[in-house]
Short mmCIF file of C-alpha atoms in Angstrom, two decimals:
data_model
loop_
_atom_site.label_atom_id
_atom_site.label_comp_id
_atom_site.label_asym_id
_atom_site.label_seq_id
_atom_site.Cartn_x
_atom_site.Cartn_y
_atom_site.Cartn_z
CA MET Z 1 8.70 20.76 -36.18
CA ALA Z 2 8.72 17.08 -36.75
CA GLY Z 3 8.23 15.85 -40.28
CA VAL Z 4 9.39 18.98 -42.01
CA ILE Z 5 10.70 18.05 -45.40
CA THR Z 6 14.13 20.37 -46.66
CA ARG Z 7 15.99 19.99 -49.74
CA GLY Z 8 19.79 20.57 -50.41
CA VAL Z 9 22.56 19.82 -52.46
CA LEU Z 10 26.15 17.76 -51.84
CA PHE Z 11 28.58 19.46 -54.01
CA VAL Z 12 31.68 16.91 -53.73
CA HIS Z 13 33.79 19.66 -55.27
CA SER Z 14 37.03 17.04 -55.21
CA ALA Z 15 37.57 13.44 -54.88
CA PRO Z 16 39.91 10.83 -55.94
CA ARG Z 17 38.55 8.13 -58.06
CA ALA Z 18 38.82 5.36 -55.29
CA LEU Z 19 36.79 7.51 -53.00
CA CYS Z 20 33.75 7.96 -55.48
CA PRO Z 21 31.92 4.94 -54.34
CA HIS Z 22 32.23 5.18 -50.84
CA ILE Z 23 30.90 8.85 -51.14
CA GLU Z 24 27.96 7.35 -52.88
CA TRP Z 25 27.39 4.70 -50.12
CA ALA Z 26 27.73 6.58 -47.24
CA ALA Z 27 25.48 9.50 -48.61
CA GLY Z 28 22.69 6.70 -49.44
CA ASN Z 29 23.44 5.51 -46.00
CA VAL Z 30 22.41 8.81 -44.68
CA LEU Z 31 19.33 9.29 -46.90
CA GLY Z 32 18.60 5.82 -46.90
CA VAL Z 33 18.17 5.61 -50.55
CA ARG Z 34 20.67 4.41 -53.16
CA VAL Z 35 22.75 7.30 -54.51
CA SER Z 36 24.35 7.44 -57.90
CA MET Z 37 26.24 10.42 -58.86
CA ASP Z 38 27.64 11.53 -62.33
CA TRP Z 39 31.30 11.81 -61.58
CA ILE Z 40 33.24 14.03 -63.95
CA ALA Z 41 37.03 14.99 -64.25
CA GLN Z 42 37.73 18.16 -61.81
CA PRO Z 43 39.90 20.23 -64.15
CA ALA Z 44 41.44 21.90 -60.95
CA GLY Z 45 43.30 18.96 -59.93
CA ARG Z 46 44.51 15.99 -61.93
CA GLY Z 47 43.36 12.55 -60.96
CA LEU Z 48 40.29 14.03 -59.12
CA TYR Z 49 36.79 14.13 -59.79
CA ARG Z 50 33.52 16.16 -58.98
CA ALA Z 51 29.71 15.80 -58.63
CA GLU Z 52 26.79 16.94 -57.27
CA TYR Z 53 23.74 15.33 -55.54
CA SER Z 54 20.38 17.19 -54.93
CA TRP Z 55 18.82 15.49 -51.89
CA GLN Z 56 15.74 16.16 -49.82
CA GLY Z 57 14.83 14.98 -46.53
CA PRO Z 58 13.79 15.98 -42.79
CA GLN Z 59 15.57 18.94 -41.09
CA GLY Z 60 18.61 18.23 -39.88
CA MET Z 61 19.48 15.60 -43.04
CA GLY Z 62 22.56 18.52 -43.96
CA ALA Z 63 24.13 18.01 -40.83
CA LYS Z 64 24.01 14.26 -40.94
CA LEU Z 65 25.57 14.15 -44.39
CA ALA Z 66 28.10 16.45 -43.62
CA SER Z 67 29.36 14.43 -40.76
CA ALA Z 68 29.27 11.09 -42.63
CA LEU Z 69 31.92 12.63 -44.75
CA ARG Z 70 33.99 14.56 -42.26
CA GLY Z 71 37.37 14.03 -42.26
CA TRP Z 72 38.14 12.18 -45.15
CA SER Z 73 41.15 12.69 -46.61
CA HIS Z 74 41.66 14.48 -50.04
CA LEU Z 75 38.09 15.39 -49.97
CA ARG Z 76 36.84 18.75 -50.64
CA TYR Z 77 33.02 18.99 -50.40
CA GLU Z 78 30.17 21.03 -49.26
CA VAL Z 79 26.60 20.14 -48.48
CA THR Z 80 23.36 22.90 -48.10
CA GLU Z 81 20.05 22.66 -46.69
CA ASP Z 82 17.55 25.18 -47.53
CA ALA Z 83 15.70 27.21 -44.81
CA SER Z 84 12.66 25.63 -44.32
CA ASN Z 85 9.41 26.04 -41.95
CA GLY Z 86 10.40 26.85 -38.60
CA ALA Z 87 14.40 26.58 -39.58
CA ASP Z 88 17.15 28.69 -41.18
CA GLY Z 89 19.32 26.96 -43.72
CA ALA Z 90 23.01 25.69 -43.46
CA ARG Z 91 25.78 25.36 -45.34
CA TRP Z 92 28.96 22.76 -44.41
CA SER Z 93 32.24 23.15 -45.96
CA HIS Z 94 35.02 20.54 -45.95
CA THR Z 95 38.38 20.82 -46.98
CA PRO Z 96 41.33 18.27 -45.93
CA ASP Z 97 43.40 21.21 -44.35
CA LEU Z 98 40.94 23.07 -42.44
CA GLY Z 99 38.50 20.47 -41.79
CA ILE Z 100 34.79 21.45 -41.27
CA PHE Z 101 33.04 24.71 -40.96
CA HIS Z 102 29.53 25.22 -40.49
CA ALA Z 103 27.19 28.35 -40.96
CA MET Z 104 23.78 29.11 -40.82
CA THR Z 105 22.26 30.75 -43.92
CA ASP Z 106 19.19 32.88 -44.90
CA VAL Z 107 16.41 31.66 -47.74
CA HIS Z 108 18.90 33.39 -50.20
CA GLY Z 109 21.85 31.53 -49.19
CA ASN Z 110 23.82 34.19 -47.57
CA VAL Z 111 25.71 33.39 -44.34
CA VAL Z 112 24.09 34.57 -41.17
CA VAL Z 113 26.45 35.57 -38.45
CA GLN Z 114 24.85 35.30 -34.77
CA GLU Z 115 24.73 38.54 -32.94
CA ASP Z 116 27.42 37.30 -30.18
CA ARG Z 117 30.09 36.80 -32.62
CA VAL Z 118 29.69 40.06 -33.98
CA ARG Z 119 29.69 41.70 -30.83
CA ALA Z 120 32.74 39.73 -29.83
CA ALA Z 121 34.78 40.79 -32.94
CA LEU Z 122 33.75 44.31 -32.28
CA GLU Z 123 34.95 44.29 -28.84
CA LEU Z 124 38.74 43.34 -29.98
CA ALA Z 125 40.57 46.77 -30.11
CA ASP Z 126 43.12 45.75 -32.86
CA PRO Z 127 41.28 46.21 -36.44
CA ARG Z 128 43.25 43.24 -38.05
CA ALA Z 129 42.14 41.05 -35.13
CA MET Z 130 38.32 42.10 -35.90
CA ARG Z 131 38.67 41.05 -39.32
CA ASP Z 132 40.21 37.87 -38.35
CA ALA Z 133 37.37 36.79 -35.98
CA LEU Z 134 34.60 38.27 -38.69
CA ASP Z 135 36.52 36.03 -41.41
CA LEU Z 136 36.31 33.09 -39.42
CA ALA Z 137 32.75 33.78 -38.45
CA LEU Z 138 31.87 33.66 -42.39
CA GLY Z 139 34.23 30.95 -43.15
CA ALA Z 140 36.75 32.99 -45.66
CA ALA Z 141 39.24 30.56 -45.09
CA TRP Z 142 36.80 27.88 -46.80
CA ASP Z 143 35.86 29.89 -49.30
CA ASP Z 144 39.42 30.91 -50.66
CA GLU Z 145 40.34 27.35 -50.71
CA LEU Z 146 37.07 25.98 -52.17
CA GLU Z 147 36.90 28.85 -54.90
CA PRO Z 148 39.05 27.10 -57.57
CA PHE Z 149 37.47 23.87 -57.48
CA ARG Z 150 33.70 25.68 -57.56
CA HIS Z 151 34.72 27.75 -60.40
CA ALA Z 152 35.76 24.63 -62.19
CA GLY Z 153 32.46 23.43 -61.86
CA LEU Z 154 30.85 26.24 -63.57
CA GLY Z 155 30.83 24.45 -66.88
CA ALA Z 156 29.41 21.21 -65.38
CA PRO Z 157 26.31 19.73 -66.77
CA VAL Z 158 23.48 20.43 -64.85
CA ARG Z 159 20.44 18.04 -64.00
CA TRP Z 160 16.93 19.26 -63.54
CA LEU Z 161 15.17 17.57 -60.96
CA HIS Z 162 11.61 19.25 -61.10
CA GLN Z 163 10.44 22.09 -63.20
CA VAL Z 164 8.33 25.09 -61.82
CA GLY Z 165 5.21 26.60 -63.70
#
C-alpha cells in the first residue's frame, strides 16, 4: 500500500530541557518538516518538560520516529500511529529503565496481542508465569512507569489541528 498516509502523535512525557531542541531536530529529520513543539514543565519531575506533536506521513513513519529517539537517556516518550487502509495501528513506548516496547493497536487504540503470544502464555502451567507473559505482551511495565507522566499531562493545553463537520 505505497502512498497511504496515516496520522499519529509523538508524546514526549519527560525530557530534560537540554534535550528538547534535539528531540525537535530528530523528529523533523524523520518527518521531513521543521518541528516546533510547545514545551511545558512536567509536574511529575522537577526540571523535566513535556510536549506533544501531531504528525502525518506514510505508513511506518511511527516506527521511524520511535527509532530516532530510542535509547536517549532520561527521555520518556510514546509514539502512536493510527490504523489506516491496509495496516493496523501501532504504539511505541520508551522509558530510560525499560527501553522500548512496541504493540499493534486496533482502530480504537487498544493493544492487539497476537494469537501465538496468547497461546504461548496459556501453555504455561504456573498462573503467575501466565500473567507475567500476558503483562509483557501488553506492555504493563511501560504503562506502570509512564502513567504518572501521562496523568501529569492531563491539564496540558491542547492544540486542535483540524475540525470535523
